[in-house]
mmCIF file of C-alpha atoms in Angstrom:
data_model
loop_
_atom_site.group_PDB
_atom_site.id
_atom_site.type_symbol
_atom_site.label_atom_id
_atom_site.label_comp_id
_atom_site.label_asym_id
_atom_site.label_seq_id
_atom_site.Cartn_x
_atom_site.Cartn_y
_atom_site.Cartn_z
ATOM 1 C CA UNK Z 15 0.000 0.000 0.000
ATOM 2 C CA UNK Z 16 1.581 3.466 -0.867
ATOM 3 C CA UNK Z 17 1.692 6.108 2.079
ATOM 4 C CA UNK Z 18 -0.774 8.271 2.076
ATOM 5 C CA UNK Z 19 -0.335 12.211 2.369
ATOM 6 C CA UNK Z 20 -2.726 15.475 2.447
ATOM 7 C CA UNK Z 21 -1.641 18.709 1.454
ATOM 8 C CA UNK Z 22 -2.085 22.263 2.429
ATOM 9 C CA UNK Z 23 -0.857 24.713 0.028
ATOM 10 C CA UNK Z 24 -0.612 22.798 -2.524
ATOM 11 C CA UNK Z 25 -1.536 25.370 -5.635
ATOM 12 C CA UNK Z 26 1.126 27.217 -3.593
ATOM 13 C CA UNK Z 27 5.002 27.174 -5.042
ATOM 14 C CA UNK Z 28 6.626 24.994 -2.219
ATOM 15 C CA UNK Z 29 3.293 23.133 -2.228
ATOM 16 C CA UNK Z 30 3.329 22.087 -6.011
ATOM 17 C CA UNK Z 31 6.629 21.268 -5.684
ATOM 18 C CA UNK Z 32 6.072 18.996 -2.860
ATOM 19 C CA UNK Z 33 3.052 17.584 -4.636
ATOM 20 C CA UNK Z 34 4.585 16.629 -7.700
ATOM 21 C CA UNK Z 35 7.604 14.557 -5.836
ATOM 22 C CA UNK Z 36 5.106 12.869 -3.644
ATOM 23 C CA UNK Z 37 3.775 11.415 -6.970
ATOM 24 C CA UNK Z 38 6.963 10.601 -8.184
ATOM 25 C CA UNK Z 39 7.971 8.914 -5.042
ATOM 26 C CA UNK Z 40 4.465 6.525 -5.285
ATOM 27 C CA UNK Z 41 2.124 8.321 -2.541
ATOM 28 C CA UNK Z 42 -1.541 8.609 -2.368
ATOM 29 C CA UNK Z 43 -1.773 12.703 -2.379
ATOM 30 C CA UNK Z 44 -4.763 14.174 -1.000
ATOM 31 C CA UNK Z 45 -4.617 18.255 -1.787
ATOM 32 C CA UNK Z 46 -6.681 20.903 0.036
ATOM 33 C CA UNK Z 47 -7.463 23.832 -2.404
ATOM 34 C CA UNK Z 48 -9.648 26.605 -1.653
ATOM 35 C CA UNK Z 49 -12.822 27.061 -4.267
ATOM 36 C CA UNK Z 50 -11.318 29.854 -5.898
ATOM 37 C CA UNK Z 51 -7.838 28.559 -5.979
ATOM 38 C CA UNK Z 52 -6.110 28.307 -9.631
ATOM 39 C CA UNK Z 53 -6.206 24.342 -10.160
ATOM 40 C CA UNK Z 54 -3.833 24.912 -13.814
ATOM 41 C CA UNK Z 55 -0.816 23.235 -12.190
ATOM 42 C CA UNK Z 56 -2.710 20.778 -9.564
ATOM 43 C CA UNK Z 57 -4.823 19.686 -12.118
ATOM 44 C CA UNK Z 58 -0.900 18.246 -14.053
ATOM 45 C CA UNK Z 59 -0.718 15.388 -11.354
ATOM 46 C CA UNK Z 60 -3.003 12.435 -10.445
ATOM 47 C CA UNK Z 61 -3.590 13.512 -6.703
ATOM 48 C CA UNK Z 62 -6.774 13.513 -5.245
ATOM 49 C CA UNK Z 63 -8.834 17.272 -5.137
ATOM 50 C CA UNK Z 64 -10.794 18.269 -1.810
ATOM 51 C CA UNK Z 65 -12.070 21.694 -1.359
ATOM 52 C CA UNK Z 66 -11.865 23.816 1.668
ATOM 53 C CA UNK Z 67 -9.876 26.240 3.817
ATOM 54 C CA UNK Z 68 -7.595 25.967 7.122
ATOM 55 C CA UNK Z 69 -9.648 28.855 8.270
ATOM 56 C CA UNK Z 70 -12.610 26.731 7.517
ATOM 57 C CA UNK Z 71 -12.337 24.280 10.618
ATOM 58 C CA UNK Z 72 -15.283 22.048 9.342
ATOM 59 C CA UNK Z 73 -14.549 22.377 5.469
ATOM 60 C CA UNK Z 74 -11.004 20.297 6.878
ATOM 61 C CA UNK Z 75 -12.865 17.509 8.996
ATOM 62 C CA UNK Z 76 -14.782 17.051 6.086
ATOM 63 C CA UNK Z 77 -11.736 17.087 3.518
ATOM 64 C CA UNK Z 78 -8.797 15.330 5.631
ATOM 65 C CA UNK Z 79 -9.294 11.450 5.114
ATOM 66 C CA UNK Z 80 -9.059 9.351 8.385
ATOM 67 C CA UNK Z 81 -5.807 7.596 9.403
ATOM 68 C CA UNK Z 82 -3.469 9.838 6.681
ATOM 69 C CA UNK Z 83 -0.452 8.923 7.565
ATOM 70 C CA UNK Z 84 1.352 12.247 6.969
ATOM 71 C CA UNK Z 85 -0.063 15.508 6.733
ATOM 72 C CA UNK Z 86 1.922 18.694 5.351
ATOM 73 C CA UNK Z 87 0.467 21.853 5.824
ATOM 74 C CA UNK Z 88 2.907 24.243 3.856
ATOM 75 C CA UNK Z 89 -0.296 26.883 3.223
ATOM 76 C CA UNK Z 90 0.678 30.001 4.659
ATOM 77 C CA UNK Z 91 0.271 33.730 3.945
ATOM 78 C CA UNK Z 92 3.272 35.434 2.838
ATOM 79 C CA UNK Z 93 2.042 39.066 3.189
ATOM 80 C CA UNK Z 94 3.677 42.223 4.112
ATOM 81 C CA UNK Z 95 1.176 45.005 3.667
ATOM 82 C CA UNK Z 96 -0.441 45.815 7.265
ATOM 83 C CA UNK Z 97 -3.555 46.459 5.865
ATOM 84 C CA UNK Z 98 -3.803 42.716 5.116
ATOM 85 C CA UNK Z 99 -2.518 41.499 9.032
ATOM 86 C CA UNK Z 100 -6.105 40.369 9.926
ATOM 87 C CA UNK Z 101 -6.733 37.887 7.264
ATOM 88 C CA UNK Z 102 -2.435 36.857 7.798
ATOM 89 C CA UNK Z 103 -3.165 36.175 11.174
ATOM 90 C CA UNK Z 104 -6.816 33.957 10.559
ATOM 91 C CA UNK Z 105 -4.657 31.557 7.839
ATOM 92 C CA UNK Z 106 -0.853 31.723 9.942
ATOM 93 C CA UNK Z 107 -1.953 31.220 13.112
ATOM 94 C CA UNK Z 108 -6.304 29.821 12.998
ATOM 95 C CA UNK Z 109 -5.250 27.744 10.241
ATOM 96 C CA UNK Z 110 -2.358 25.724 11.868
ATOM 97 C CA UNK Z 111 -4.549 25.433 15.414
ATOM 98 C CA UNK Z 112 -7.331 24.523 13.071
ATOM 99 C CA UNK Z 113 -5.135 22.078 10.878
ATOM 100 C CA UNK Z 114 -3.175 20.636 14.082
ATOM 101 C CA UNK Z 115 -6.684 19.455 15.830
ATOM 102 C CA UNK Z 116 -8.473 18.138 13.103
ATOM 103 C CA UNK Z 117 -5.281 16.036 12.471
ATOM 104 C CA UNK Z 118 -5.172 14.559 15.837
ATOM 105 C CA UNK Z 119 -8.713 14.078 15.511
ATOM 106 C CA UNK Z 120 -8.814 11.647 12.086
ATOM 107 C CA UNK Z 121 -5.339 9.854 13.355
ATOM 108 C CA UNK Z 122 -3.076 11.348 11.448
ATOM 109 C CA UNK Z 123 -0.004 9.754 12.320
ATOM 110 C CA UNK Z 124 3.129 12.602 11.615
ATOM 111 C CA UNK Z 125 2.278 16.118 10.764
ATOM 112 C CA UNK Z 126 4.843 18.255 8.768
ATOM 113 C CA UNK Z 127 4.875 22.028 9.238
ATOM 114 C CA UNK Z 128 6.285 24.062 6.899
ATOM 115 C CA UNK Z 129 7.536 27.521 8.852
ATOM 116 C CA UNK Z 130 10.067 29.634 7.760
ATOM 117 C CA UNK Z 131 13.426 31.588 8.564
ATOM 118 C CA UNK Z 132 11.124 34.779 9.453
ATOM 119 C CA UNK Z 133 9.774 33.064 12.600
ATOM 120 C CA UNK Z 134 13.274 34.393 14.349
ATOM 121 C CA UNK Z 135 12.197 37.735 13.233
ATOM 122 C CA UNK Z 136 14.611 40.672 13.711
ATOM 123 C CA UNK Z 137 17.940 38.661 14.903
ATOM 124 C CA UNK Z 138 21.724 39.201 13.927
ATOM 125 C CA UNK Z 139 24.681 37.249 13.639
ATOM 126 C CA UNK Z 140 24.620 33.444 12.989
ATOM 127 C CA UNK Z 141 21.566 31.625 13.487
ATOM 128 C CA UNK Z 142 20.902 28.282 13.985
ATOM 129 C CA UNK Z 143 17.596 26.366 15.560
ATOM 130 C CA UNK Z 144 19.607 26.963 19.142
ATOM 131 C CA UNK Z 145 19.310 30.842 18.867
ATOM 132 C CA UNK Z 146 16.509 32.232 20.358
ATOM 133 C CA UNK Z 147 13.221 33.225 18.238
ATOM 134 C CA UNK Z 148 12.364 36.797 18.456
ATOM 135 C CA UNK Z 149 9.434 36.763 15.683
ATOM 136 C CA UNK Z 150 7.047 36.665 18.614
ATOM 137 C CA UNK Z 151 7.721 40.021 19.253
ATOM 138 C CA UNK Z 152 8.025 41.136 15.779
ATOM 139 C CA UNK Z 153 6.760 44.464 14.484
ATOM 140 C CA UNK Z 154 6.624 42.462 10.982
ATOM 141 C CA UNK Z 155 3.570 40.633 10.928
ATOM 142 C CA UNK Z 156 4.522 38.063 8.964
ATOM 143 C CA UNK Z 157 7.307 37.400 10.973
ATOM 144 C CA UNK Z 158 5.085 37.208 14.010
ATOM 145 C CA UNK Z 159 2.344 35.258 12.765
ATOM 146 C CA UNK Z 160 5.232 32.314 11.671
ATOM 147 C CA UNK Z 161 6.330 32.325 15.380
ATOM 148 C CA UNK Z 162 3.174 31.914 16.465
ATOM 149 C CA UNK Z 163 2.027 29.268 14.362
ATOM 150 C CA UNK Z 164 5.209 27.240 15.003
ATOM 151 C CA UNK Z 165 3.791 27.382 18.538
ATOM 152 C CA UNK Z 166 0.475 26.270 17.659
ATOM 153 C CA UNK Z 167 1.973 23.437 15.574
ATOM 154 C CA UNK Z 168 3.833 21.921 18.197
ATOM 155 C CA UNK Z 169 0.513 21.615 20.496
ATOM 156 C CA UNK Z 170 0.279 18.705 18.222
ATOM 157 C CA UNK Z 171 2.916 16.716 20.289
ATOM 158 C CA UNK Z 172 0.393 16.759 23.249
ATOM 159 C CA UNK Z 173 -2.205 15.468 20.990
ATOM 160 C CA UNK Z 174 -0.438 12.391 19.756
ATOM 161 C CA UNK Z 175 0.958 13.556 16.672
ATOM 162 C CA UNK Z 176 4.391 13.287 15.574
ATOM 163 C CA UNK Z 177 5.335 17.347 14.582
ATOM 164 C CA UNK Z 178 8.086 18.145 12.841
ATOM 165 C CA UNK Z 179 8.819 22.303 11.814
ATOM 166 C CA UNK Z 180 10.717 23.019 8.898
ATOM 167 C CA UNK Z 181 11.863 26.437 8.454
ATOM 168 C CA UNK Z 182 12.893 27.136 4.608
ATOM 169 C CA UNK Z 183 14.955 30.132 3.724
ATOM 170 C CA UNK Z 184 14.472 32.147 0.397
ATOM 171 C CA UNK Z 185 12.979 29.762 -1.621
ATOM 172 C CA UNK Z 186 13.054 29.408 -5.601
ATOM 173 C CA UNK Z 187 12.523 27.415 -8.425
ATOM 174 C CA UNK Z 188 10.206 25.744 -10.922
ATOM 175 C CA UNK Z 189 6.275 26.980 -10.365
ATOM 176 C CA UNK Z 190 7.495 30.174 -9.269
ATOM 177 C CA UNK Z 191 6.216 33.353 -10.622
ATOM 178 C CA UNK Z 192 4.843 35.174 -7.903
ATOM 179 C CA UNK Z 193 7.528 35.262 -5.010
ATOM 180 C CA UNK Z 194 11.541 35.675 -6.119
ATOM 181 C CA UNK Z 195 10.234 34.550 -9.940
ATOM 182 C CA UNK Z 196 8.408 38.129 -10.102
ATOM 183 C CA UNK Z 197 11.972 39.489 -10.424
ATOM 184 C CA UNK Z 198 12.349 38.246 -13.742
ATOM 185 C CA UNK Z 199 9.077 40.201 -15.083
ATOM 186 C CA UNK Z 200 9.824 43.402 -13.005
ATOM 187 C CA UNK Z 201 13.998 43.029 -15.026
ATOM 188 C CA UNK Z 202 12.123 41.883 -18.017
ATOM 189 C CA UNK Z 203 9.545 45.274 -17.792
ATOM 190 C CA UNK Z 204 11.875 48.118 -16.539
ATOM 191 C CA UNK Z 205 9.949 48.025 -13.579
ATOM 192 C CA UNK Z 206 13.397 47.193 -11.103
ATOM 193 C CA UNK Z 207 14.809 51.010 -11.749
ATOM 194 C CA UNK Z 208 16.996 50.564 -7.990
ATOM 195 C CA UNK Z 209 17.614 48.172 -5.347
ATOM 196 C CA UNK Z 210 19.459 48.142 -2.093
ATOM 197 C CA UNK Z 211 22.044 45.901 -0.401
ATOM 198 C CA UNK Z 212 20.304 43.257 1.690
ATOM 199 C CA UNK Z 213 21.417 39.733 2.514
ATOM 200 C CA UNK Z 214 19.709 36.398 0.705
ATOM 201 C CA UNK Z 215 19.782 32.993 1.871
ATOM 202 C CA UNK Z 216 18.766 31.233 -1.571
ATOM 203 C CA UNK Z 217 17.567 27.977 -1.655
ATOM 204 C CA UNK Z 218 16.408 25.663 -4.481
ATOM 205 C CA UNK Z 219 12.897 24.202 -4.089
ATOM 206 C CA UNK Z 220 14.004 21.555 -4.939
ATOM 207 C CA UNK Z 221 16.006 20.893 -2.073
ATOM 208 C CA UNK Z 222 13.092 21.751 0.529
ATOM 209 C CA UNK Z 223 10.549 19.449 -0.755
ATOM 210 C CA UNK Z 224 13.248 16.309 -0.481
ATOM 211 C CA UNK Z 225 14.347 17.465 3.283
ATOM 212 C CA UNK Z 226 9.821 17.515 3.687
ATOM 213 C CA UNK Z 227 10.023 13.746 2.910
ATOM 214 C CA UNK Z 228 13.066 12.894 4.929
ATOM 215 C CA UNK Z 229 11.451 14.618 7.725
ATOM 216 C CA UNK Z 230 8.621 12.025 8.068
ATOM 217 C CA UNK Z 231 11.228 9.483 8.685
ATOM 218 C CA UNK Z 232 14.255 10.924 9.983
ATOM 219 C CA UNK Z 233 12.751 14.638 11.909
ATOM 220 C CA UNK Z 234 12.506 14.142 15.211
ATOM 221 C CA UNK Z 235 9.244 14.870 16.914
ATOM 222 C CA UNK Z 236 9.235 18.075 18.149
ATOM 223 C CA UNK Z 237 11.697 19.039 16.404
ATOM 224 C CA UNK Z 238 12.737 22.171 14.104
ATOM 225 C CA UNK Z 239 14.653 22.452 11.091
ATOM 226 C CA UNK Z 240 16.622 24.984 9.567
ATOM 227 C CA UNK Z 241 16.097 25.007 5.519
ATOM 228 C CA UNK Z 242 18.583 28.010 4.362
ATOM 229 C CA UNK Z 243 20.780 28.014 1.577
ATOM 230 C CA UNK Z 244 23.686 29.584 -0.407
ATOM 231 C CA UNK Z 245 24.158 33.575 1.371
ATOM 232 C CA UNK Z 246 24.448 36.565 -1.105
ATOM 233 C CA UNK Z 247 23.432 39.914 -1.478
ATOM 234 C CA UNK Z 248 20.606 40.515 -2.704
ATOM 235 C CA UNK Z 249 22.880 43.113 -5.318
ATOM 236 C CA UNK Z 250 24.386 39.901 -6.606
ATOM 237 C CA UNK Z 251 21.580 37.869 -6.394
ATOM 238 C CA UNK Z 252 19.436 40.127 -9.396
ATOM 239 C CA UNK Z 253 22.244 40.356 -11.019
ATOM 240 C CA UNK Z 254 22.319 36.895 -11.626
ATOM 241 C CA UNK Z 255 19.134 36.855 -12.410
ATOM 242 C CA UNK Z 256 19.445 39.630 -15.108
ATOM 243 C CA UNK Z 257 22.621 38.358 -16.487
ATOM 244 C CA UNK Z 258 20.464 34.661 -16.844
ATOM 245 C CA UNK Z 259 17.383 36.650 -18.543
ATOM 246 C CA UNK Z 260 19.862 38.870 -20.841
ATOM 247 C CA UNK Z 261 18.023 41.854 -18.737
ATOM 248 C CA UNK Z 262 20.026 45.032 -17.526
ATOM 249 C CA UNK Z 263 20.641 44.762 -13.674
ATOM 250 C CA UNK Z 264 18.691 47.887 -12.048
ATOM 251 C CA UNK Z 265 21.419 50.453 -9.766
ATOM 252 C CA UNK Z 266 21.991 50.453 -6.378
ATOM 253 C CA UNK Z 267 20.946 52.570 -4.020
ATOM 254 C CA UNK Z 268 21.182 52.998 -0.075
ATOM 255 C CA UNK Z 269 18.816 51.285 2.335
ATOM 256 C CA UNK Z 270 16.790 54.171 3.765
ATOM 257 C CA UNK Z 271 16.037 55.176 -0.248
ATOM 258 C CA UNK Z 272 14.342 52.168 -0.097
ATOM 259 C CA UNK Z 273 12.683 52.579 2.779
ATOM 260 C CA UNK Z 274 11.376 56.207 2.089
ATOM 261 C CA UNK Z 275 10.011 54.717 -1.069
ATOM 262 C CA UNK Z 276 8.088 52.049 0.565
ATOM 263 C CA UNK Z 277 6.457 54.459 2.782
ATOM 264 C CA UNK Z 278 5.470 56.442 -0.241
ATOM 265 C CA UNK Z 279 3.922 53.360 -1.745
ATOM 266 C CA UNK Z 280 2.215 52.604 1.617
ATOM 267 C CA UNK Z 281 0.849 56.385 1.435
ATOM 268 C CA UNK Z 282 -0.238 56.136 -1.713
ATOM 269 C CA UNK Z 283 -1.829 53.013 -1.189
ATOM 270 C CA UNK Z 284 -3.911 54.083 1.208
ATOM 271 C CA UNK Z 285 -5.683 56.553 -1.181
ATOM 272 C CA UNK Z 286 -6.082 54.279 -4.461
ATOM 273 C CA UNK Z 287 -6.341 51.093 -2.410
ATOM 274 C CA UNK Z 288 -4.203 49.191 -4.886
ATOM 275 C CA UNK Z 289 -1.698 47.288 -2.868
ATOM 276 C CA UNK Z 290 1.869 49.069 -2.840
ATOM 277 C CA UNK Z 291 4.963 48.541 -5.083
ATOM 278 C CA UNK Z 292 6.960 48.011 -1.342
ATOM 279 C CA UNK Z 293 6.105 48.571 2.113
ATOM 280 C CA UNK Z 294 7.954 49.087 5.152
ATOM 281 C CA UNK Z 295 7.810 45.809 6.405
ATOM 282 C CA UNK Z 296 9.496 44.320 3.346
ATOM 283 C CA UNK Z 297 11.767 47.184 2.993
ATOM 284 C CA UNK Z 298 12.768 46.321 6.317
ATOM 285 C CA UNK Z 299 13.407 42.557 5.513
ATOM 286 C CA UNK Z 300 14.996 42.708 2.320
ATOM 287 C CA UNK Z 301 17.343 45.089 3.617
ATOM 288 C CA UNK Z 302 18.896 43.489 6.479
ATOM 289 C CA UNK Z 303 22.369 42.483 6.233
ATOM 290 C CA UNK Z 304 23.977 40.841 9.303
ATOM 291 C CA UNK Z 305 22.409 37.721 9.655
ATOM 292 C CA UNK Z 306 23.562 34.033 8.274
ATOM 293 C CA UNK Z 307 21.572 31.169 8.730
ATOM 294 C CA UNK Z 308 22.893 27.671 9.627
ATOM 295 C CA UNK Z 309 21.567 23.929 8.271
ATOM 296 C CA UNK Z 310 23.943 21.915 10.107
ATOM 297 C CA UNK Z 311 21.498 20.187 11.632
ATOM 298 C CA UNK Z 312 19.058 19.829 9.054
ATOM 299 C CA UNK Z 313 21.976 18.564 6.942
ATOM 300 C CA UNK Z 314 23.510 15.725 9.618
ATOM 301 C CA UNK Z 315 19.686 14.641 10.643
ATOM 302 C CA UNK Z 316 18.089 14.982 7.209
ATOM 303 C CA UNK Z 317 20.542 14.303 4.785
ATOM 304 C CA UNK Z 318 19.427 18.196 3.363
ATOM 305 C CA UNK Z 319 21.442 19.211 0.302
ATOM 306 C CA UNK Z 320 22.272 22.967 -0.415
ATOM 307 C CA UNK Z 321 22.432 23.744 -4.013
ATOM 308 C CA UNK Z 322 24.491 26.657 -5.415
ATOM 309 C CA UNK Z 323 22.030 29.733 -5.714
ATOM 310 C CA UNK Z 324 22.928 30.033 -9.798
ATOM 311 C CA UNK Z 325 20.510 26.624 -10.062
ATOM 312 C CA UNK Z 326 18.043 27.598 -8.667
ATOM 313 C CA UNK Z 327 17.656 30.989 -10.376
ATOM 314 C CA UNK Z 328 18.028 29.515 -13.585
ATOM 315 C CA UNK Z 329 16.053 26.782 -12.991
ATOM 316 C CA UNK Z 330 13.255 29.469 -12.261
ATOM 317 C CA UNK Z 331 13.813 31.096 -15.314
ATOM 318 C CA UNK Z 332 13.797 28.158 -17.425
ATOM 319 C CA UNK Z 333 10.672 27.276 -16.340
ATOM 320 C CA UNK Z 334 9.189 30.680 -16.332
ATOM 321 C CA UNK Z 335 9.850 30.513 -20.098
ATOM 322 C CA UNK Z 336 8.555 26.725 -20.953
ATOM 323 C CA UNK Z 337 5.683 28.187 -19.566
ATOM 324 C CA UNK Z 338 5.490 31.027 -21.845
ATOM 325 C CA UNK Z 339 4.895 33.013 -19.097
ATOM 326 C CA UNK Z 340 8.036 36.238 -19.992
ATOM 327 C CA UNK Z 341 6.600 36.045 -23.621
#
């Protein structure tokens, strides 16, 4: 019998990825999609559809079958525009209480939860799983919310579940065109004039997804797991990007240009109710430079792999383009 799995996410870009090496391992694949969710990529692999949300507590007892014997909840919303905090916090935090107890409640046997490197919000220096989290007290939302639903996901343990948190760094790849992938249409449109110095942590998608699967068998419960990747700035990581996409890399200018602009945006935001070109809370984030995060232990417990950053950009690109999506 082939192990059964249900998704969260999974129309997401870690989420598809995940999906489509679940199949390719042999796994039953259950996948959770909302009812206005965009099935075009889902719809590629032979997995098995249920609609709901993980804000939706009874749409998931209805949805998640009994006795799965993994679930992976890697839905999560990635927003930085305050406006949007309320419905960030119902999906971050609600969602992962909401996906944690209906779990224990069918017998799910391990339950994978896909965090992130923002959960130690506004540290410094080298990181590893040791240091401790300050995302709790976060003036980032997103940041905060990730904290707190690592906290919620680890209830689980009390409940009879075996939890394991991965935290992935910045993430790219195939299926990507909305996160680090947008970079390629804002080079490819003019629409990248300046950026600012800011540290990276790039990691190929590729290279998540595997350490998700090794983590059902190898994570220990309770456990949490540090997913970065190759450091750079983020200076040298678009110009990588433009130099793969035959685009001309934008200047450079200081941080706090940056973050005056992203107030701007914010301001201006607020009158047409469009959401901003940047905000403060990603200025903030993509601008920080004096942090390195560690996979040691993710490596020696998981067998995780770090691939050089250069694959994983092109490997976004090159997809972005089968796709026809930079025509």
């Amino acid at each position: 019998m082939p192990k059964t799995a249900f998704v969260t996410g999974g129309t997401g870009f870690i989420g598809i990825n995940l999906i489509e090496l679940l199949v390719e391992e042999g796994w039953d694949v259950t996948a959770l999609h909302r009812a206005t969710s965009d099935l075009t990529y889902l719809e590629r692999f032979p997995v098995h559809l249920a609609e709901g949300s993980v804000t939706d507590r009874a749409s998931l007892e209805r949805a998640i079958p009994d006795g799965v014997d993994v679930v992976f909840h890697v839905a999560g919303d990635t927003n930085f525009w305050s406006k949007r905090n309320a419905l960030q916090n119902a999906i971050n935090i609600d969602g992962t209480r909401n996906m944690v107890e209906v779990s224990a409640a069918k017998g799910v046997s391990t339950f994978i939860h896909t965090s992130s490197i923002s959960a130690w919000g506004r540290v410094t220096g080298e990181v590893t799983e040791d240091t401790p989290q300050e995302g709790g007290r976060s003036w980032i939302n997103y940041e905060r919310t990730k904290y707190l639903a690592e906290r919620e996901a680890l209830k689980g343990v009390s409940l009879g579940l075996k939890v394991v948190v991965l935290s992935p760094a910045d993430t790219l790849g195939p299926y990507d065109a909305g996160t680090w992938g947008r970079v390629f249409f804002l080079l490819r449109d003019g629409a990248l004039p300046a950026i600012s110095a800011g540290g990276v942590s790039a990691t190929h998608v590729h290279d998540i997804v595997r350490a998700h699967l090794s983590a059902v068998d190898k994570g220990r419960n309770g456990e949490n797991y540090l997913l970065a990747g190759e450091s750079c700035d983020f200076v040298d990581f678009v110009g990588d990007a433009a130099r793969i996409s035959g685009a001309k890399a934008p200047r450079t200018v200081p941080a706090w240009a940056l973050k005056i602009y992203a107030r701007i945006s914010v301001m201006i935001a607020a009158i047409t109710g469009k959401e901003p070109d940047a905000t403060p809370e990603l200025a903030e984030q993509r601008t920080t430079t004096d942090v390195i995060y560690r996979s040691d232990k993710a490596i020696r417990e998981l067998g995780y792999r770090i691939q050089p950053r250069a694959v994983g950009i092109r490997d976004n690109y090159e997809w972005l383009v089968k796709e026809r999506l930079l025509d």
